[in-house]
Tab-separated table of C-alpha atoms and ligand atoms in Angstrom:
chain	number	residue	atom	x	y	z
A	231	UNK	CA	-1.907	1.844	26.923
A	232	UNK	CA	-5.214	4.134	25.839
A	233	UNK	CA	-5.778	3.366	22.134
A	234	UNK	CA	-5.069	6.279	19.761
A	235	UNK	CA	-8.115	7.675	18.220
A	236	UNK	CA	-8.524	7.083	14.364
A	237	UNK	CA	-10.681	8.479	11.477
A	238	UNK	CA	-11.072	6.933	8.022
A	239	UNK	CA	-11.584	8.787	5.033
A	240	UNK	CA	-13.264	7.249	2.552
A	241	UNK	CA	-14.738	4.811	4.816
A	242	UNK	CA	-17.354	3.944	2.753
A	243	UNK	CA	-15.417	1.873	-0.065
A	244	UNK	CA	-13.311	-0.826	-0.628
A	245	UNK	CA	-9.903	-0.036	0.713
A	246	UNK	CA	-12.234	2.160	3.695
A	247	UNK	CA	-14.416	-1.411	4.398
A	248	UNK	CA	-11.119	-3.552	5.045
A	249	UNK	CA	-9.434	-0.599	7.411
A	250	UNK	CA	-12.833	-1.132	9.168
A	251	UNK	CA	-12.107	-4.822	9.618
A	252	UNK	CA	-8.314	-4.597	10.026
A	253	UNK	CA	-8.433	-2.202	12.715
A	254	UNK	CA	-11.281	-4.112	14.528
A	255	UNK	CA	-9.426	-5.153	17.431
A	256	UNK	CA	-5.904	-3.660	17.010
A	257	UNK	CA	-3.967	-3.108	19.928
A	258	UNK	CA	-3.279	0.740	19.598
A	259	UNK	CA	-5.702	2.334	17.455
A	260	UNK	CA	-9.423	2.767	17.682
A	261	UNK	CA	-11.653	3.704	15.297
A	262	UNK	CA	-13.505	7.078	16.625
A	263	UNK	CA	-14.442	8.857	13.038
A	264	UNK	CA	-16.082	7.874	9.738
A	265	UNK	CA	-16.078	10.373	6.802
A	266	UNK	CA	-17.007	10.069	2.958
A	267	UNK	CA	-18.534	12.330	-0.080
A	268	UNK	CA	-22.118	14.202	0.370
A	269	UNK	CA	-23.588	10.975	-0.619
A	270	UNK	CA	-22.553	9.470	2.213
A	271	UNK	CA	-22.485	11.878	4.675
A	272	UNK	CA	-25.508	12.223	7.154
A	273	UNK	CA	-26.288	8.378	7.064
A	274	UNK	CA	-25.348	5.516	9.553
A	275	UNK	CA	-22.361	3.700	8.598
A	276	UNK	CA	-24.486	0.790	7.576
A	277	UNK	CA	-27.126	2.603	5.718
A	278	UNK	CA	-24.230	4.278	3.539
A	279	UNK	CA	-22.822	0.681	2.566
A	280	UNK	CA	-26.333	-0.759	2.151
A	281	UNK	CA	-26.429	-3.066	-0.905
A	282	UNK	CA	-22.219	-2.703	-1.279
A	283	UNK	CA	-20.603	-4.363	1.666
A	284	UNK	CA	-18.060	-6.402	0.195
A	285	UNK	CA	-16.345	-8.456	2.772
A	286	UNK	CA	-17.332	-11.786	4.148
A	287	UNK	CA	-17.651	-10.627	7.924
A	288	UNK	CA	-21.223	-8.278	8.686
A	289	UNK	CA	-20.394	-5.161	9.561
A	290	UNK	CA	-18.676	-4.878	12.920
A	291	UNK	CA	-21.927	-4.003	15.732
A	292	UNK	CA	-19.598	-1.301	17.182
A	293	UNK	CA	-19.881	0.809	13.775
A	294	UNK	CA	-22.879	-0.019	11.894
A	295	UNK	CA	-24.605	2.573	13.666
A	296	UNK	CA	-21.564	5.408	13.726
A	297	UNK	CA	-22.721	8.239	11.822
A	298	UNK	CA	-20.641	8.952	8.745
A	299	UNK	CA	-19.048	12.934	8.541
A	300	UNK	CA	-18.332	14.901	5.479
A	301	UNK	CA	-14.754	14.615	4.618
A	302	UNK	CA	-14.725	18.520	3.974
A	303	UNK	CA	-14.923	18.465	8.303
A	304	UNK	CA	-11.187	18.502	8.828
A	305	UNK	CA	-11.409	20.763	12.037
A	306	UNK	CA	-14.342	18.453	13.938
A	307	UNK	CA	-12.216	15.557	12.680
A	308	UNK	CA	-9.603	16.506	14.889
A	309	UNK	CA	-11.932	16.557	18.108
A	310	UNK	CA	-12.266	13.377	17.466
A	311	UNK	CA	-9.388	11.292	16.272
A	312	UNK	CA	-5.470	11.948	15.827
A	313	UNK	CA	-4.828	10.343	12.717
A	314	UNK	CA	-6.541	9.609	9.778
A	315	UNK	CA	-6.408	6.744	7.017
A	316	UNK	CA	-7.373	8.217	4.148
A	317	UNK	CA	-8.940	5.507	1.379
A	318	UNK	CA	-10.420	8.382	-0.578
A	319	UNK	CA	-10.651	8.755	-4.367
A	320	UNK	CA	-12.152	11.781	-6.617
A	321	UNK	CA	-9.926	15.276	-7.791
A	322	UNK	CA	-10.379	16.581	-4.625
A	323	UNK	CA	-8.396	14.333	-2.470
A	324	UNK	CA	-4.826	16.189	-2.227
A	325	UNK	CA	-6.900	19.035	-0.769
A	326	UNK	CA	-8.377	17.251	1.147
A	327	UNK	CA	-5.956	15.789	2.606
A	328	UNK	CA	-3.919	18.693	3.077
A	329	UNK	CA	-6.935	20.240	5.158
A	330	UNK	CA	-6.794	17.409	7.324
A	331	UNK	CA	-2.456	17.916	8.137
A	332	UNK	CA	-3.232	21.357	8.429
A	333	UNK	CA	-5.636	21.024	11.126
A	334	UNK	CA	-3.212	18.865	13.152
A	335	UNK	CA	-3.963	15.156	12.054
A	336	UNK	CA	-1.344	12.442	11.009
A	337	UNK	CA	-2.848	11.233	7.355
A	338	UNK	CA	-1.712	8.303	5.915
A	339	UNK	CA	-2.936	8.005	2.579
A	340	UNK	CA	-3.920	5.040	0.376
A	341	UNK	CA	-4.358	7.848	-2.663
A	342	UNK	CA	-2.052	8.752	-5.716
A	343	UNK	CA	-2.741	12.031	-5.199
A	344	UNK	CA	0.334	12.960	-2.991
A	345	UNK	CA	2.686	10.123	-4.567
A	346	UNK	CA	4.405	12.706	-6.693
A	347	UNK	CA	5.065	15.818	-3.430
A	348	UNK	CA	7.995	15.807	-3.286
A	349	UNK	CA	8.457	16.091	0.368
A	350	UNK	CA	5.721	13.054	0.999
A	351	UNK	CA	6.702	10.175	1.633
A	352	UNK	CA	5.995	6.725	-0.230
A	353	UNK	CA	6.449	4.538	2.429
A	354	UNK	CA	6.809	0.636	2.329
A	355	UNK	CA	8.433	-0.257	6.190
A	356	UNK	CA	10.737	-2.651	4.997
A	357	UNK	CA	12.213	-0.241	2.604
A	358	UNK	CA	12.571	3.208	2.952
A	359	UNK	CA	11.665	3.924	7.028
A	360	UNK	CA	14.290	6.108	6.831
A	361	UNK	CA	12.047	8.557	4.791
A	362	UNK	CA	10.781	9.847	7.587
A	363	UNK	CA	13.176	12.071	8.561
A	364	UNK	CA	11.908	14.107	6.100
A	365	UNK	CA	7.742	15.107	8.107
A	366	UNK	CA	10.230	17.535	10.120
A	367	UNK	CA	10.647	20.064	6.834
A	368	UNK	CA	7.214	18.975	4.982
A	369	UNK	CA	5.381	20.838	8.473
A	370	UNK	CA	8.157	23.596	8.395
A	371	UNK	CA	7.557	24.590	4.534
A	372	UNK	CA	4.010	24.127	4.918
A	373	UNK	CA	3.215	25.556	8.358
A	374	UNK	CA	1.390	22.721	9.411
A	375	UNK	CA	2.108	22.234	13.626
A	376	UNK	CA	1.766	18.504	13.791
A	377	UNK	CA	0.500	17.620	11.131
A	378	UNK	CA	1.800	15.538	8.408
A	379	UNK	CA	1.312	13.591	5.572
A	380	UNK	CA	3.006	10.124	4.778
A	381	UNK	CA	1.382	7.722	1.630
A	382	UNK	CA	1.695	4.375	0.229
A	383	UNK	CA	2.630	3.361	-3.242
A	384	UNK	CA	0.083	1.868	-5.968
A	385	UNK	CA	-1.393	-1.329	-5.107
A	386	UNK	CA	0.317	-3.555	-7.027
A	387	UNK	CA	4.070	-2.463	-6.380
A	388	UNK	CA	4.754	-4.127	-3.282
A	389	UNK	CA	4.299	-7.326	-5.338
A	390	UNK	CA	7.660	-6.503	-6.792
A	391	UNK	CA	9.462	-4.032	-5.208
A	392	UNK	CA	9.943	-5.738	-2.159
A	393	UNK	CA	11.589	-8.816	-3.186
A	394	UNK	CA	13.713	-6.876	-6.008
A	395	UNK	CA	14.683	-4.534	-3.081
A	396	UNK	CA	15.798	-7.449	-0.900
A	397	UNK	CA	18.017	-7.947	-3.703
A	398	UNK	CA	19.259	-4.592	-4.947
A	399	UNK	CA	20.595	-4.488	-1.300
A	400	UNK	CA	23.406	-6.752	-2.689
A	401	UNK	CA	23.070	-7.133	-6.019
A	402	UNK	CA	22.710	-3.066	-7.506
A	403	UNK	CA	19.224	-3.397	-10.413
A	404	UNK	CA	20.067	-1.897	-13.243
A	405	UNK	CA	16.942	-2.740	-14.814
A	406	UNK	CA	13.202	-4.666	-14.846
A	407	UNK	CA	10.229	-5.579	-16.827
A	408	UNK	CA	7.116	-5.920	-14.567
A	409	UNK	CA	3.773	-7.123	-16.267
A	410	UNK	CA	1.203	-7.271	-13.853
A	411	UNK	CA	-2.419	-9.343	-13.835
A	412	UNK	CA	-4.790	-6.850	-11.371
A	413	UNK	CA	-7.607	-8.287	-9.353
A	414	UNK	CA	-10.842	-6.267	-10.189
A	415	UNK	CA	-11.264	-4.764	-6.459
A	416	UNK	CA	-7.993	-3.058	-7.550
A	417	UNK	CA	-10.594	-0.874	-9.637
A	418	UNK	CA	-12.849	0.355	-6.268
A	419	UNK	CA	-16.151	-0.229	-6.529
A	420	UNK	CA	-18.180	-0.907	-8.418
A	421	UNK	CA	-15.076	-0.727	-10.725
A	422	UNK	CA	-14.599	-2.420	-14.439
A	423	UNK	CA	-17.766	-3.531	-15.836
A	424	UNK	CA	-18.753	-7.376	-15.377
A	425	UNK	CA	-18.899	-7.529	-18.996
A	426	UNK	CA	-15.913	-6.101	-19.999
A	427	UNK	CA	-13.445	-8.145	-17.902
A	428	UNK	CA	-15.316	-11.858	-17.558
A	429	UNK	CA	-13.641	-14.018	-19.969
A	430	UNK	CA	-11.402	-11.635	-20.347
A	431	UNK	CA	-8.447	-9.892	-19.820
A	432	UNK	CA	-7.827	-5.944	-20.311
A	433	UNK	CA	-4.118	-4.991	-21.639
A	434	UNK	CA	-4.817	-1.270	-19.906
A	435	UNK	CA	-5.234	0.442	-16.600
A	436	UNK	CA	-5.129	4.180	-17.059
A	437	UNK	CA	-1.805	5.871	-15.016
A	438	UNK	CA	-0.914	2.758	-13.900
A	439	UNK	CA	1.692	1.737	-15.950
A	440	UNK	CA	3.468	5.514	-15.562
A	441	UNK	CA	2.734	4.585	-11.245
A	442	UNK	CA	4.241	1.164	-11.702
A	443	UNK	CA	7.996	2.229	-12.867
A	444	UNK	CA	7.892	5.781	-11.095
A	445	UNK	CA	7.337	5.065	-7.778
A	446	UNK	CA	9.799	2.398	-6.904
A	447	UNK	CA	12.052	4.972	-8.070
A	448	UNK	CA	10.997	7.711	-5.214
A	449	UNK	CA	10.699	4.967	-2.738
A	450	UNK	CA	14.190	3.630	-3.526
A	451	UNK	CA	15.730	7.630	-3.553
A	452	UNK	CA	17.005	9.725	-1.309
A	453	UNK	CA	15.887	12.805	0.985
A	454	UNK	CA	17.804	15.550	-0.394
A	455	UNK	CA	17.060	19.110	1.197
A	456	UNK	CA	13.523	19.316	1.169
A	457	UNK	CA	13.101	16.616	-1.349
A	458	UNK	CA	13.110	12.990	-1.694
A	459	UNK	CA	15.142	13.244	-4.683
A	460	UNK	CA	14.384	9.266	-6.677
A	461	UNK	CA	17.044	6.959	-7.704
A	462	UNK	CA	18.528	7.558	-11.095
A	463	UNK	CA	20.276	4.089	-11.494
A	464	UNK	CA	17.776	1.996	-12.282
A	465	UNK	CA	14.992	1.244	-14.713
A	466	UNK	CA	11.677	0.186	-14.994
A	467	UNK	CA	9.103	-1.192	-17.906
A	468	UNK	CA	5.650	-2.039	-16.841
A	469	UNK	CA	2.892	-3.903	-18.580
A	470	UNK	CA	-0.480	-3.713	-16.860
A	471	UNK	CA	-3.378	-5.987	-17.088
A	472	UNK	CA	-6.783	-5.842	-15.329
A	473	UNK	CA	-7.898	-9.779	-14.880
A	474	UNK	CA	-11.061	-11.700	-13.621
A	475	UNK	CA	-9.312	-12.447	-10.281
A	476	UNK	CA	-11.366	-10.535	-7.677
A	477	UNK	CA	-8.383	-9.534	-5.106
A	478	UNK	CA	-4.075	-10.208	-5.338
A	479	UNK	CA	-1.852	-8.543	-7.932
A	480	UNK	CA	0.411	-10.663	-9.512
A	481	UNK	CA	3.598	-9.321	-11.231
A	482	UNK	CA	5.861	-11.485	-13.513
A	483	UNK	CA	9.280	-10.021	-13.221
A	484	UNK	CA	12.649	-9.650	-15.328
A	485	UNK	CA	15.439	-8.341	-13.914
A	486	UNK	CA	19.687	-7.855	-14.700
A	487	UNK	CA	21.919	-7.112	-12.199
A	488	UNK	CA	25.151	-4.965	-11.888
A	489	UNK	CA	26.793	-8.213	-10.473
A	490	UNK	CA	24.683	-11.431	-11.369
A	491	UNK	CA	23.342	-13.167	-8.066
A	492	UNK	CA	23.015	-16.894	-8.086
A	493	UNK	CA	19.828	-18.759	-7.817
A	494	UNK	CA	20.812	-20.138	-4.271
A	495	UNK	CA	21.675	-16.659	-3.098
A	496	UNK	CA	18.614	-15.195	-4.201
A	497	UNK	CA	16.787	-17.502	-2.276
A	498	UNK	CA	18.966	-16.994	0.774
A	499	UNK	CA	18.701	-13.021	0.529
A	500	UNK	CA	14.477	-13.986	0.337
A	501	UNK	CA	14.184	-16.067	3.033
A	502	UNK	CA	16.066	-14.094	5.706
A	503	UNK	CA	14.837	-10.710	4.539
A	504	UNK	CA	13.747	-8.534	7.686
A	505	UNK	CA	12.759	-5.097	8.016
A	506	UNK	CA	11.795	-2.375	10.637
A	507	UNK	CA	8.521	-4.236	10.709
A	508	UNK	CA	9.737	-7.461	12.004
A	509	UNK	CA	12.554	-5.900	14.000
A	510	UNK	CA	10.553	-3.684	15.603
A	511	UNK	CA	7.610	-6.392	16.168
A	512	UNK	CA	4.829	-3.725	14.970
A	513	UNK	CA	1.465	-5.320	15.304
A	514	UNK	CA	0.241	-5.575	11.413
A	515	UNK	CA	4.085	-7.364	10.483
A	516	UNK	CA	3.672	-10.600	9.002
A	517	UNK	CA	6.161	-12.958	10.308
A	518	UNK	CA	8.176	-13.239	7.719
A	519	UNK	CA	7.521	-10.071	4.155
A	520	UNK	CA	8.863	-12.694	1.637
A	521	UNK	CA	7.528	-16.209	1.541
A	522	UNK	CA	8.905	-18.114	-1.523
A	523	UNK	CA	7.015	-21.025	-2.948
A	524	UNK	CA	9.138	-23.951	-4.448
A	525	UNK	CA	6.012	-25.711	-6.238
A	526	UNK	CA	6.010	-24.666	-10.004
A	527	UNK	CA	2.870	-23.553	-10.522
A	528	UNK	CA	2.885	-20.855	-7.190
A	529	UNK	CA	1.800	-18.194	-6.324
A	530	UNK	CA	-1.560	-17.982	-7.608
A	531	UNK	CA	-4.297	-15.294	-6.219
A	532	UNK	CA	-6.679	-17.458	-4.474
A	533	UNK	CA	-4.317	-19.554	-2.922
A	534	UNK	CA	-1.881	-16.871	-1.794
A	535	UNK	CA	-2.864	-13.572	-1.315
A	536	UNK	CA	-3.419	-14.106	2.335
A	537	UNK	CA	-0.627	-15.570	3.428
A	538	UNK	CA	0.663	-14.099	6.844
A	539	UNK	CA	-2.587	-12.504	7.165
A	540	UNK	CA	-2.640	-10.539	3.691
A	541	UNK	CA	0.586	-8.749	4.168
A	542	UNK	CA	3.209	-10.837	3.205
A	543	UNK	CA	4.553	-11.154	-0.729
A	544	UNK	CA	4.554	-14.715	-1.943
A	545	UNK	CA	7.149	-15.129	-4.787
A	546	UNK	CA	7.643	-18.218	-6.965
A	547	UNK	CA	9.111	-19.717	-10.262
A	548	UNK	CA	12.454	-18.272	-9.787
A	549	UNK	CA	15.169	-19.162	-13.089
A	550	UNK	CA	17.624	-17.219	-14.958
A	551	UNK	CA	16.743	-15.323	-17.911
A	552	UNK	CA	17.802	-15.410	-21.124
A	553	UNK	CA	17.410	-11.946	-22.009
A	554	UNK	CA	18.190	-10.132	-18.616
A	555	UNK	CA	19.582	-12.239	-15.401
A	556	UNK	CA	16.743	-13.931	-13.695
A	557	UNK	CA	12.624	-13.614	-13.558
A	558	UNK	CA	10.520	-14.452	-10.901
A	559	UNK	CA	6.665	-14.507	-10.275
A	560	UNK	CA	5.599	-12.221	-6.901
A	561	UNK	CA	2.398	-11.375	-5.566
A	562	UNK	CA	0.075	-9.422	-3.174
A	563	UNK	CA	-3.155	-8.643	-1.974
A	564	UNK	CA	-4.105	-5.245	-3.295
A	565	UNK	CA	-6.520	-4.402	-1.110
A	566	UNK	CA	-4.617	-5.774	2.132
A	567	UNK	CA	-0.990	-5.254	2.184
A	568	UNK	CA	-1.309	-3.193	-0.932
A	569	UNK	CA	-3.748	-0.295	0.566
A	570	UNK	CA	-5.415	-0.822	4.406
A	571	UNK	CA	-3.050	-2.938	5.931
A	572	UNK	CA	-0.193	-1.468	4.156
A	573	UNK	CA	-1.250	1.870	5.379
A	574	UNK	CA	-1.674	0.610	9.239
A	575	UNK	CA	1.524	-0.889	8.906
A	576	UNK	CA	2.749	2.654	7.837
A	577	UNK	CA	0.977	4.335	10.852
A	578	UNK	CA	2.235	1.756	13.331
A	579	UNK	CA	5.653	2.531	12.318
A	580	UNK	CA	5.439	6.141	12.577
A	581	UNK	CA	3.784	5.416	15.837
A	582	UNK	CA	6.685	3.369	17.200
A	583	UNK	CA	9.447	5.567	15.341
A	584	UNK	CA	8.318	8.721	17.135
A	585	UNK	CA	10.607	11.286	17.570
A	586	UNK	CA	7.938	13.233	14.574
B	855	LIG	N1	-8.800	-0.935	-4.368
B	855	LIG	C1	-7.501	-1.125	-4.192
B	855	LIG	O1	-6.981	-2.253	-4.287
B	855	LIG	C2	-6.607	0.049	-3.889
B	855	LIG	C3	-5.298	-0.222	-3.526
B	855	LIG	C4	-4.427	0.836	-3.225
B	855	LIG	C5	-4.881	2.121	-3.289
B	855	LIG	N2	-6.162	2.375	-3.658
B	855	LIG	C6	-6.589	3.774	-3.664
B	855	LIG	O2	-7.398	3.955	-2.482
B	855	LIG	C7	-8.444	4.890	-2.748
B	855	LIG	C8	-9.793	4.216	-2.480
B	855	LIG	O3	-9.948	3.127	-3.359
B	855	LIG	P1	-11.240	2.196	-3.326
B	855	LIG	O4	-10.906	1.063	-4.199
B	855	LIG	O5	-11.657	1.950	-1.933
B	855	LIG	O6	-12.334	3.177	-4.037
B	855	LIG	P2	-13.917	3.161	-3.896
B	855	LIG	O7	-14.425	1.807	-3.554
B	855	LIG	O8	-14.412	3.815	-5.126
B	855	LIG	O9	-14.197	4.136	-2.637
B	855	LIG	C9	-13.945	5.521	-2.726
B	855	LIG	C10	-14.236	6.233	-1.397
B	855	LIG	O10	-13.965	7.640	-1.580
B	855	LIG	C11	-15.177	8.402	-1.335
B	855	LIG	N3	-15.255	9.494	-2.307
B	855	LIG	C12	-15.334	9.388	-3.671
B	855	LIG	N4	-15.384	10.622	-4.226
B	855	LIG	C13	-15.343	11.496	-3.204
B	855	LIG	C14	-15.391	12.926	-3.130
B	855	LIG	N5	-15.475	13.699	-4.217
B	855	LIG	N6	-15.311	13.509	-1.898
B	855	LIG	C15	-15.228	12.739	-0.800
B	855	LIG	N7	-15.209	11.391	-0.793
B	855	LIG	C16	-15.259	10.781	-1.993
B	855	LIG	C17	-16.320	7.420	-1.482
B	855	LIG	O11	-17.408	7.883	-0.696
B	855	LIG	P3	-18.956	7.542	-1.077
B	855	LIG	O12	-19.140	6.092	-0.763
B	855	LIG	O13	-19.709	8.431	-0.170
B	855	LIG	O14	-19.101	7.842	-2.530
B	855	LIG	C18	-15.694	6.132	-0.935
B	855	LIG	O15	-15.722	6.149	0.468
B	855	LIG	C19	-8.264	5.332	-4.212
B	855	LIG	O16	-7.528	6.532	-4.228
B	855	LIG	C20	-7.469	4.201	-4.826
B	855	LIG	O17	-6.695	4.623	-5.922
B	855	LIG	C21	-7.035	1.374	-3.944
């Protein structure tokens, strides 16, 4: 099969550095364009990450010497490549990004900036694939041909959302409390100040607290018209906290239920919870989304965020609750599942769900 031809927006930062190593490699895409701000723009891929190459691989041979484009180059972006990641960040990404699904490309977004269109969107596989259906009327009311634009939700969400989903399924939510510990890479780079957050941890992360019971509302809705219209039945509170970990989010959870699941079935719902990903065998799918640890003191970052490669959740310390019906501990890597290899894995099924 010839590999489909890729850009990345934003190349040049944290979440752009790991699509560069996820999609070393991978099966159907192949990375043809690199794009960033001014600063970047003009320079060898290598001499724009000089002194801020993160990851514990060198930079791939095949694109340390790629030259890196302006992102404002939507229209030479599409000689090259027919979708884009975009790991972008700055006030000018929705336009950006629109410029890019106007002139024809698929962009799959890592930003907030498109989280709240209406007719984008948030997209975790094993969730809500069936909000796809809705790229059809985003191109018609915007004119775009075939372009589109599909995003993923805040970084730390999937930490939660997917094992609470596997259990809504059954069980109906009514309501959660989510306080979250957030690596530092969460923060791009070079992010919160060394001094601020060793030894320490920060009780605030502007927006993110608003992102963190919002968006699991859209993602769990329904397209409606034009619209993906976001649930009304359920309820979230978030606490955020920015911690010395360097990458995984990890959420402690509270949650009551319309009818109160056992412990046992919990565990049975987690361990045999499957989604497009899996049933449709899409290259980035870990083997199994949900990976529960029975050891008390699991999961912790640096032992788990890379389970199944980075994308799976590993969720632990599961008991009833006193004060709603049961809490749990879940986590993620934010900068793997919870931005580039969340958005591949959004791309790959858009790839193999094509009839957009
Ligand atoms: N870090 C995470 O865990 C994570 C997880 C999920 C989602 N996200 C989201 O993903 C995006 C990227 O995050 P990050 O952590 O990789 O940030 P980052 O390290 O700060 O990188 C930002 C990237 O955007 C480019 N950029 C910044 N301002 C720009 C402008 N005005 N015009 C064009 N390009 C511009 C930068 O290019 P230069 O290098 O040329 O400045 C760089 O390539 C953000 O929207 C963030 O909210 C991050």
């Amino acid at each position: 099969m010839r590999k489909i031809p890729v850009g990345i927006l934003g190349a040049t930062g944290i979440v752009g550095q790991q699509y560069i190593q996820l999609l070393q490699n991978h099966p159907w895409f192949e990375i043809t364009w690199l794009a960033a701000s001014e600063r970047s723009a003009g320079k060898s891929y290598a001499e724009a990450v000089h002194h801020r190459w993160l990851l514990h691989i060198p930079i791939p041979e095949a694109i340390a010497n790629v030259k890196v484009h302006s992102v404002e180059d939507a229209s030479e972006a599409k000689k090259h490549c027919d979708l884009v990641f975009s790991a972008l960040s700055g006030h000018e990404v929705e336009q950006i990004e629109e410029n890019h699904a106007a002139a024809g490309l698929w962009v799959f977004s890592n930003a907030s900036a498109h989280r709240k269109t209406s007719d984008v969107p948030i997209l975790i596989p094993e969730i809500n694939s069936h909000h796809l259906a809705i790229i059809p009327r985003q191109r018609q009311r915007r004119g775009w041909n075939t372009g589109c634009i599909v995003v993923k939700p805040n970084c730390s969400i999937q930490s939660y959302l997917i094992p609470l989903y596997a259990l809504h399924k059954q069980f109906k939510i009514k309501r959660a409390i989510v306080t979250t510990f957030q690596a530092v890479s969460g923060a791009g780079h070079p992010g919160v100040a060394s001094l601020d957050v060793m030894d320490n941890v920060i009780p605030y992360i502007p927006g993110e607290e608003e992102k963190s019971e919002w968006e699991p509302l859209k993602i769990l809705g329904e397209i409606k018209g034009d619209a993906i219209e976001p649930l009304s039945s359920m309820v979230f509170a978030a606490h955020c906290n920015r911690v010395p970990v360097l990458d995984g989010h990890m959420a402690c959870v509270s949650a009551e239920f319309e009818k109160k699941p056992a412990l046992e079935e919990i565990l049975h719902v987690w361990q045999n919870f499957r989604g497009a990903p899996q049933e449709q065998s899409l290259p980035s799918a870990p083997e199994q989304t949900i990976v529960y640890r029975h050891e008390h003191n699991r999961p912790q970052p640096r032992l788990d965020r890379n389970t199944h490669r980075g994308m799976a959740v590993t969720v632990g310390r599961l008991r009833s609750c006193p004060v709603f019906d049961v809490r749990f501990v879940g986590l993620s890597h934010n900068t793997v599942r919870g931005a580039a290899g969340g958005g591949i894995l959004n791309a790959e099924l858009f790839i193999s769900s094509r009839e957009h």
